[in-house]
Amino acid sequence: MADAMWLSESVARRAASGCTFSVDVDRVGEDARSLRLRDEIVRRLGRPIVSEAGRANVRLVAGVTSFDSDEAFSIESHDGVTVIAGNTTAALMYGLYGWLRRRTLGGTPTDGRIVSAPDQPIRMIDHWDQIDGSVERGYAGESIFFGRPGSNVHAEFTGFPQRDETDAFRGDMDRVEAYARFLASVGINAVCLNNVNVRGLATNLIADPWLGRVAGIARVFSSFGVSTFLSVNFAAPMRIGGLGTSDPLDPAVRAWWAGVADRIYERIPDFGGFVVKADSEGEPGPFAYGRTHADGANMFAEALAPHGGTVIWRAFVYNCRQDWRDRTLDRARAAYDHFRELDGRFAKNAVLQVKFGPIDFQTREPLSPLIGGMSRTNLIVEFEITAEYLGHQIDVNYAVPQWLSMIHADTGRDDADGRPLETADYLRDVAVDPSRVGYAAVGNVGMDDNWTGHKLAQSNLYGYGRMCWDGSLSAGEIAREWTRLTFPEADGDARATIERILGTSNATYERYTAPLGVGFMVNRNGHYGPGVNDYEYDRWGTYHYADRDGVGVDRTVATGTGYTGQYSPRVAATYENLATCPDELLLFFHHVPYSHVLHDGTSVIQHIYDTHFAGAAAVDDYIAQWETLAGRIDDTAYENVRERLQRQRENAIAWRDQINTYFHRMSGVDDAHGRVIHR
Amino acid sequence: MADAMWLSESVARRAASGCTFSVDVDRVGEDARSLRLRDEIVRRLGRPIVSEAGRANVRLVAGVTSFDSDEAFSIESHDGVTVIAGNTTAALMYGLYGWLRRRTLGGTPTDGRIVSAPDQPIRMIDHWDQIDGSVERGYAGESIFFGRPGSNVHAEFTGFPQRDETDAFRGDMDRVEAYARFLASVGINAVCLNNVNVRGLATNLIADPWLGRVAGIARVFSSFGVSTFLSVNFAAPMRIGGLGTSDPLDPAVRAWWAGVADRIYERIPDFGGFVVKADSEGEPGPFAYGRTHADGANMFAEALAPHGGTVIWRAFVYNCRQDWRDRTLDRARAAYDHFRELDGRFAKNAVLQVKFGPIDFQTREPLSPLIGGMSRTNLIVEFEITAEYLGHQIDVNYAVPQWLSMIHADTGRDDADGRPLETADYLRDVAVDPSRVGYAAVGNVGMDDNWTGHKLAQSNLYGYGRMCWDGSLSAGEIAREWTRLTFPEADGDARATIERILGTSNATYERYTAPLGVGFMVNRNGHYGPGVNDYEYDRWGTYHYADRDGVGVDRTVATGTGYTGQYSPRVAATYENLATCPDELLLFFHHVPYSHVLHDGTSVIQHIYDTHFAGAAAVDDYIAQWETLAGRIDDTAYENVRERLQRQRENAIAWRDQINTYFHRMSGVDDAHGRVIHR
């Protein structure tokens, strides 16, 4: 029996106790979603549904309101009767779970009305699941969609044991249903089932017989209001279509994709569309035919348009064979350099998916200059819930603070009234089709009993969903919600302890890993643990340039790679200037001597020592804090986190010592406080 | 059709043209070996064998001489008649191939007698072949013994695709026969079929049904005078024997191994014995039961003794979870620290196999202090023909000069007359059983057409065999032999070019890789290419300790790890003292500032730059030299080496630039000659 995450059935039943429901969806029609809605009430909550609304004290009504968003809902309470209303059945599902959450958290008004509408129309989870059952960058066991029944290993995704590929599907539909419920409960409305690196037989997911199995999964998601996407291989027309080309301007290729889309929509009427990684890290793409990314994306858009589908085109394109010797090259420039000139050339149902930062989900990055650099393009901002660079769900790392700082970052653009646009509003502002913008994130669940390996890593999935729906929530509010829902047995002190650990964990991880935004000092085998020089002479464009005198990447216009020039003048000036560049991004933008003094008066080298000692010490403190929870929270969760914290401690010490020694050997500067730095 | 290596059939037939043979082995008995000997003459050389010796001009006679060694042979020529004689049929096989080689190389006296006896009684090749067909540290394709028929991939041995393991054997007996002939032709007399890391089902090779397949291979080897060994898993009594312990002093365990030996010798009467890697890098061993390595080895020795078998116990034992922070620890000390105290406690038919250097087959190491540190133990010196740390048979690296320097190294011990003992003589001097000492080396062949991936890497297999038989040969003489035998079509200039490349290749590789004996600046993923810091903060005990001031490992008694104290006073003094320590081992023994001046007057830092520029330039020169050979040697060989040299060039440049930049960033010292060192 898998972990209930934040949806404990007993808590939900307590919240709904004494309630009698009515469900009126006649105006939008009875369908799989309304059946699912009734099922949630009767089976999950154990409450009756009456046919006469007058006899119910919780009344779900679709189609009588007319919110701008078909996903918005209202909750209105008067005289002991609550009405949950929305345009659609999907909205009622969000309303039901929103009502339950409020009841549990104690925030339901006895009388009054609240309206809740999602900030972002696209709220998506990308799975990097592979048909052999492995998950690229997965740290919680095998795929919940693919792999053998009953199997769950933690092998590296690149070295996964060869599998019988005649049936790629795990077939655990209970698991899929539970997952769909989790997603719906926090407002996620789209999911892509398979890895963007579409290798081997995974290319066949868009065709029979596997398409039928995809449809079975999609039906479950659809009943919860979640639409299903597939990642496709740009070269599929040649690899499985028998064509001699995959040229996006070739009529036969376009016809082939149109046929593929037609057959998919026959099976999956509300299919979301395609996700495409093209001409990136070795994947095929339009460049082979002298075509642009827009040509590629628009071909898929044309095939999907008749069905209302969307193509999501990833902007994660860069030269992954960079020469470390040439300091004028800068991978951070790549997305902007590739896509800026294509602004306005993407179809209405095409969306460009941009990683939040210019590199790759590092602990600290500035906002991507494409978010602010486009003016007539649908954009999705991409996050990574799975903790690839954030501790592999071994180290506690509640990443919501970082993500929020990205969606609230200044894009450098102003609205019509001259007010600075944050990411969230900017997306609407530049959209060709405002219903096709939003957020996507790589998921973090697998077949582990608790779904995410580390119990506390559930908070990131929860938090990501909540952030997509309501970007005005603070990281602390989201942590408070999650903790209360997840540990209903915990007393207030215990919850405060958990929230304290969550709330500081992202900063703690940053402290003991790569300093001051320099990034990528990570072990090249899998990205867990330190490897200060692991990428320094490699082809990935991720360097720190540390020498005996200083460290950091000069990305200024004045003396460096010119990357800061990709931002609007306002943002560019902040980063270009040493005096205004935020310390936490100092080494991302500047190469400075170890003696450079930060805004708080410490030198760079002393800051490195200080933060690394502090970061590792914080983990010791987490262990002490966590141990006070023994017997006060669920034993399984307690033991899971206790064990992970021990491993985190080892990791933090490895980072602390390797970073400190590396920079001590380089700089020759001793710690001002005389702490142990190994020679 | 696989490459003929140094045994071109047409060359052999030319050498034997006009000869009529007689074979007289009556006194030692007709057996598989004499049948093989006849077969080599009739089928390989295409020459007749007559029953009346008087009618033959090449007469092979066994049993009439009585050499000290049963493998020695004589070749005596008078009046157009040649007599090849030896104690045994095996000796005649060596004699036949020795005679053919001399005929081809032009060194056969018309009249006179030569006697040739092997320097070392054990002349062995260890295969690190795995039953899935992969070869640990193999760079020439899959195993010639194991794997699927017709299959040949170059996957990393750790990530090999899972295989059907019901039949582990490749079954290509023609390939095995050809290989046995190569070995016999250079005097190899023992081969171990499987990897010393005996994992999974490989444990079952010592039992039916796979033992029957081993016996089939062993019969082929035996007919060429090569005895077969197997690597065994110390924990086999528990893993496949159904016992509750593998304690070497437990009577049931001893009885089980005795039974195993009995059953093997029923099938393979001249089976060589076992090779054991125990309590090393995670393999099981006697420590689990509080027993010593001698206890472990002697258990196997007891089981093998009734059959005349030998157990070979590897001394490659060290703590592979070392803490890089503790500079008092020193992996170089490990073998001596573990085994010195067991001197004299190994059975007569047990042999301790010691790697030539104290670390692990690096480009430059001093002789292991165990070779010189024991007084009553059978020893084998272990070499590595497969180019794990020497360029993966992509870079040309004729390693015979390095190996010869090891067998001629001063062990620090004197013979009875007070003369310094070199390795080769020392082995005899300290042997408990002088017939059980010698050399072993990890082989370098696989299923590639040319056996070794790089055509020129064949020279290492050839050279190793020749060195085992006759340690007085120079590296140049061996290269000359090999080149002449391998490229019979080449003119003298072409051969000189090849010999020049071979002769300098080991030094060239050393120049562009890790400097001055510091070692292990190698890419941790597979050990090809640079990775200056890849092992610096890892657990393997292989550090260079470079900082802004200097580099190297202080292994002195005075101020370092005390490793030099493991040598005899004479050798220890040489290494301990900066003034007498050879430059090429400077950083192995000392931590010095970059400004330290070498014996030739250059500073360490300038030496690093100079050698790295020179090493990479030498590869350019090899390419130019090699291209003069187009059309003058076999096309396949020409193209193979040409392609490898291009890859070697890339590797040499990567090494040059990464090493130079690393040390320039560290030291801040510019190149005295103003060449390009990237920042």
mmCIF file of C-alpha atoms in Angstrom, chain B residues 82-258:
data_model
loop_
_atom_site.group_PDB
_atom_site.id
_atom_site.type_symbol
_atom_site.label_atom_id
_atom_site.label_comp_id
_atom_site.label_asym_id
_atom_site.label_seq_id
_atom_site.Cartn_x
_atom_site.Cartn_y
_atom_site.Cartn_z
ATOM 1 C CA THR B 82 69.284 -29.636 -37.897
ATOM 2 C CA VAL B 83 68.440 -31.407 -34.665
ATOM 3 C CA ILE B 84 65.986 -29.795 -32.304
ATOM 4 C CA ALA B 85 66.100 -31.512 -28.936
ATOM 5 C CA GLY B 86 64.578 -31.196 -25.518
ATOM 6 C CA ASN B 87 63.493 -33.225 -22.538
ATOM 7 C CA THR B 88 59.818 -33.095 -23.449
ATOM 8 C CA THR B 89 57.444 -32.688 -26.350
ATOM 9 C CA ALA B 90 56.551 -29.261 -25.013
ATOM 10 C CA ALA B 91 60.186 -28.274 -25.335
ATOM 11 C CA LEU B 92 60.144 -29.405 -28.968
ATOM 12 C CA MET B 93 57.197 -27.114 -29.682
ATOM 13 C CA TYR B 94 59.200 -24.195 -28.303
ATOM 14 C CA GLY B 95 62.159 -25.471 -30.301
ATOM 15 C CA LEU B 96 60.171 -25.646 -33.500
ATOM 16 C CA TYR B 97 58.882 -22.101 -33.115
ATOM 17 C CA GLY B 98 62.290 -20.885 -31.990
ATOM 18 C CA TRP B 99 63.841 -22.444 -35.053
ATOM 19 C CA LEU B 100 61.226 -20.910 -37.352
ATOM 20 C CA ARG B 101 61.755 -17.486 -35.795
ATOM 21 C CA ARG B 102 65.495 -17.711 -36.209
ATOM 22 C CA ARG B 103 65.139 -18.848 -39.802
ATOM 23 C CA THR B 104 62.879 -15.884 -40.545
ATOM 24 C CA LEU B 105 65.000 -13.360 -38.707
ATOM 25 C CA GLY B 106 68.144 -14.744 -40.288
ATOM 26 C CA GLY B 107 69.816 -15.743 -37.066
ATOM 27 C CA THR B 108 70.213 -19.495 -37.533
ATOM 28 C CA PRO B 109 73.798 -20.620 -37.602
ATOM 29 C CA THR B 110 74.601 -22.983 -40.474
ATOM 30 C CA ASP B 111 76.772 -24.939 -38.106
ATOM 31 C CA GLY B 112 76.734 -24.938 -34.375
ATOM 32 C CA ARG B 113 74.477 -25.355 -31.419
ATOM 33 C CA ILE B 114 72.369 -23.046 -29.385
ATOM 34 C CA VAL B 115 70.586 -23.870 -26.177
ATOM 35 C CA SER B 116 67.595 -21.903 -25.080
ATOM 36 C CA ALA B 117 66.010 -22.201 -21.648
ATOM 37 C CA PRO B 118 63.337 -20.007 -20.142
ATOM 38 C CA ASP B 119 64.348 -17.458 -17.551
ATOM 39 C CA GLN B 120 61.139 -17.924 -15.625
ATOM 40 C CA PRO B 121 59.355 -21.211 -14.993
ATOM 41 C CA ILE B 122 55.913 -19.600 -14.767
ATOM 42 C CA ARG B 123 55.096 -17.482 -17.841
ATOM 43 C CA MET B 124 51.455 -16.707 -17.594
ATOM 44 C CA ILE B 125 48.621 -14.679 -19.120
ATOM 45 C CA ASP B 126 45.661 -13.733 -16.936
ATOM 46 C CA HIS B 127 42.386 -13.097 -18.674
ATOM 47 C CA TRP B 128 39.957 -10.719 -17.029
ATOM 48 C CA ASP B 129 37.222 -12.200 -19.185
ATOM 49 C CA GLN B 130 33.713 -12.394 -17.830
ATOM 50 C CA ILE B 131 31.069 -14.929 -18.610
ATOM 51 C CA ASP B 132 28.784 -12.348 -20.205
ATOM 52 C CA GLY B 133 31.450 -11.940 -22.882
ATOM 53 C CA SER B 134 32.791 -8.645 -21.595
ATOM 54 C CA VAL B 135 36.407 -8.199 -20.625
ATOM 55 C CA GLU B 136 37.304 -6.082 -17.621
ATOM 56 C CA ARG B 137 39.795 -3.522 -18.906
ATOM 57 C CA GLY B 138 39.554 -5.077 -22.355
ATOM 58 C CA TYR B 139 39.979 -2.836 -25.393
ATOM 59 C CA ALA B 140 39.822 -5.271 -28.262
ATOM 60 C CA GLY B 141 36.246 -6.483 -28.181
ATOM 61 C CA GLU B 142 34.595 -9.316 -26.346
ATOM 62 C CA SER B 143 36.153 -12.334 -24.732
ATOM 63 C CA ILE B 144 37.507 -15.056 -26.999
ATOM 64 C CA PHE B 145 36.298 -17.631 -24.458
ATOM 65 C CA PHE B 146 32.907 -16.366 -23.307
ATOM 66 C CA GLY B 147 29.914 -14.641 -24.887
ATOM 67 C CA ARG B 148 27.572 -15.344 -27.735
ATOM 68 C CA PRO B 149 28.809 -16.762 -31.012
ATOM 69 C CA GLY B 150 29.380 -14.009 -33.530
ATOM 70 C CA SER B 151 28.987 -11.203 -31.034
ATOM 71 C CA ASN B 152 31.567 -8.484 -30.509
ATOM 72 C CA VAL B 153 30.818 -5.236 -28.737
ATOM 73 C CA HIS B 154 32.991 -2.726 -26.979
ATOM 74 C CA ALA B 155 30.666 -1.846 -24.131
ATOM 75 C CA GLU B 156 32.180 -0.940 -20.790
ATOM 76 C CA PHE B 157 32.604 -4.140 -18.807
ATOM 77 C CA THR B 158 30.571 -2.772 -15.911
ATOM 78 C CA GLY B 159 27.594 -1.877 -18.084
ATOM 79 C CA PHE B 160 27.543 -4.855 -20.369
ATOM 80 C CA PRO B 161 24.113 -5.769 -21.702
ATOM 81 C CA GLN B 162 22.610 -8.605 -19.755
ATOM 82 C CA ARG B 163 23.176 -11.930 -21.454
ATOM 83 C CA ASP B 164 21.652 -15.331 -21.550
ATOM 84 C CA GLU B 165 23.862 -17.022 -19.019
ATOM 85 C CA THR B 166 22.717 -20.602 -19.533
ATOM 86 C CA ASP B 167 25.639 -21.082 -21.891
ATOM 87 C CA ALA B 168 28.513 -18.791 -21.097
ATOM 88 C CA PHE B 169 30.853 -20.148 -23.750
ATOM 89 C CA ARG B 170 31.501 -18.629 -27.124
ATOM 90 C CA GLY B 171 32.546 -21.962 -28.581
ATOM 91 C CA ASP B 172 34.900 -20.542 -31.215
ATOM 92 C CA MET B 173 37.553 -23.221 -30.853
ATOM 93 C CA ASP B 174 39.452 -22.121 -33.965
ATOM 94 C CA ARG B 175 40.073 -18.837 -32.212
ATOM 95 C CA VAL B 176 41.206 -20.602 -29.053
ATOM 96 C CA GLU B 177 43.579 -22.783 -31.064
ATOM 97 C CA ALA B 178 45.072 -19.811 -32.874
ATOM 98 C CA TYR B 179 45.529 -18.041 -29.557
ATOM 99 C CA ALA B 180 47.194 -21.059 -27.966
ATOM 100 C CA ARG B 181 49.602 -21.172 -30.894
ATOM 101 C CA PHE B 182 50.508 -17.513 -30.444
ATOM 102 C CA LEU B 183 51.198 -18.126 -26.775
ATOM 103 C CA ALA B 184 53.272 -21.225 -27.375
ATOM 104 C CA SER B 185 55.239 -19.525 -30.127
ATOM 105 C CA VAL B 186 56.570 -16.977 -27.627
ATOM 106 C CA GLY B 187 56.894 -19.414 -24.759
ATOM 107 C CA ILE B 188 53.852 -18.667 -22.596
ATOM 108 C CA ASN B 189 52.995 -21.779 -20.593
ATOM 109 C CA ALA B 190 50.007 -20.846 -18.461
ATOM 110 C CA VAL B 191 46.723 -19.045 -18.935
ATOM 111 C CA CYS B 192 43.928 -18.160 -16.555
ATOM 112 C CA LEU B 193 40.605 -18.006 -18.379
ATOM 113 C CA ASN B 194 38.435 -15.807 -16.200
ATOM 114 C CA ASN B 195 38.515 -12.526 -14.337
ATOM 115 C CA VAL B 196 39.958 -12.475 -10.827
ATOM 116 C CA ASN B 197 36.781 -10.652 -9.803
ATOM 117 C CA VAL B 198 34.662 -13.785 -9.866
ATOM 118 C CA ARG B 199 31.109 -12.535 -9.813
ATOM 119 C CA GLY B 200 27.729 -14.178 -10.136
ATOM 120 C CA LEU B 201 27.567 -17.344 -12.181
ATOM 121 C CA ALA B 202 31.296 -17.205 -12.953
ATOM 122 C CA THR B 203 31.690 -18.905 -9.574
ATOM 123 C CA ASN B 204 30.275 -21.994 -11.283
ATOM 124 C CA LEU B 205 33.124 -22.433 -13.769
ATOM 125 C CA ILE B 206 34.766 -24.899 -11.382
ATOM 126 C CA ALA B 207 31.762 -27.219 -11.461
ATOM 127 C CA ASP B 208 29.673 -29.136 -13.951
ATOM 128 C CA PRO B 209 28.259 -28.512 -16.465
ATOM 129 C CA TRP B 210 30.580 -25.591 -17.277
ATOM 130 C CA LEU B 211 33.683 -27.436 -16.134
ATOM 131 C CA GLY B 212 33.238 -29.682 -19.158
ATOM 132 C CA ARG B 213 33.447 -26.656 -21.427
ATOM 133 C CA VAL B 214 36.511 -25.403 -19.572
ATOM 134 C CA ALA B 215 38.085 -28.799 -20.134
ATOM 135 C CA GLY B 216 37.512 -28.475 -23.871
ATOM 136 C CA ILE B 217 39.423 -25.196 -23.910
ATOM 137 C CA ALA B 218 42.112 -26.571 -21.604
ATOM 138 C CA ARG B 219 42.721 -29.515 -23.963
ATOM 139 C CA VAL B 220 43.550 -27.113 -26.786
ATOM 140 C CA PHE B 221 45.914 -25.099 -24.603
ATOM 141 C CA SER B 222 47.478 -28.222 -23.182
ATOM 142 C CA SER B 223 48.331 -29.537 -26.636
ATOM 143 C CA PHE B 224 50.463 -26.415 -27.056
ATOM 144 C CA GLY B 225 52.099 -26.836 -23.665
ATOM 145 C CA VAL B 226 49.945 -24.196 -21.986
ATOM 146 C CA SER B 227 48.273 -25.144 -18.734
ATOM 147 C CA THR B 228 44.920 -23.711 -17.761
ATOM 148 C CA PHE B 229 44.067 -21.966 -14.492
ATOM 149 C CA LEU B 230 40.758 -20.679 -13.196
ATOM 150 C CA SER B 231 40.067 -17.732 -10.923
ATOM 151 C CA VAL B 232 37.909 -18.848 -8.032
ATOM 152 C CA ASN B 233 35.673 -17.090 -5.583
ATOM 153 C CA PHE B 234 36.816 -17.466 -2.007
ATOM 154 C CA ALA B 235 33.190 -17.649 -0.885
ATOM 155 C CA ALA B 236 32.304 -20.455 -3.312
ATOM 156 C CA PRO B 237 31.758 -23.013 -0.491
ATOM 157 C CA MET B 238 28.849 -20.883 0.647
ATOM 158 C CA ARG B 239 27.681 -19.545 -2.689
ATOM 159 C CA ILE B 240 27.604 -22.818 -4.597
ATOM 160 C CA GLY B 241 28.726 -25.439 -2.083
ATOM 161 C CA GLY B 242 25.825 -25.202 0.309
ATOM 162 C CA LEU B 243 28.151 -24.759 3.293
ATOM 163 C CA GLY B 244 27.525 -22.245 6.047
ATOM 164 C CA THR B 245 31.080 -20.933 6.055
ATOM 165 C CA SER B 246 34.108 -20.378 3.842
ATOM 166 C CA ASP B 247 36.540 -20.399 6.781
ATOM 167 C CA PRO B 248 39.819 -21.716 5.395
ATOM 168 C CA LEU B 249 40.555 -23.598 8.620
ATOM 169 C CA ASP B 250 37.181 -25.329 8.685
ATOM 170 C CA PRO B 251 37.603 -29.020 7.820
ATOM 171 C CA ALA B 252 34.370 -29.094 5.812
ATOM 172 C CA VAL B 253 35.531 -26.159 3.723
ATOM 173 C CA ARG B 254 38.905 -27.779 3.121
ATOM 174 C CA ALA B 255 37.210 -31.022 2.166
ATOM 175 C CA TRP B 256 34.913 -29.188 -0.213
ATOM 176 C CA TRP B 257 37.786 -27.539 -2.038
ATOM 177 C CA ALA B 258 39.665 -30.839 -2.143
#
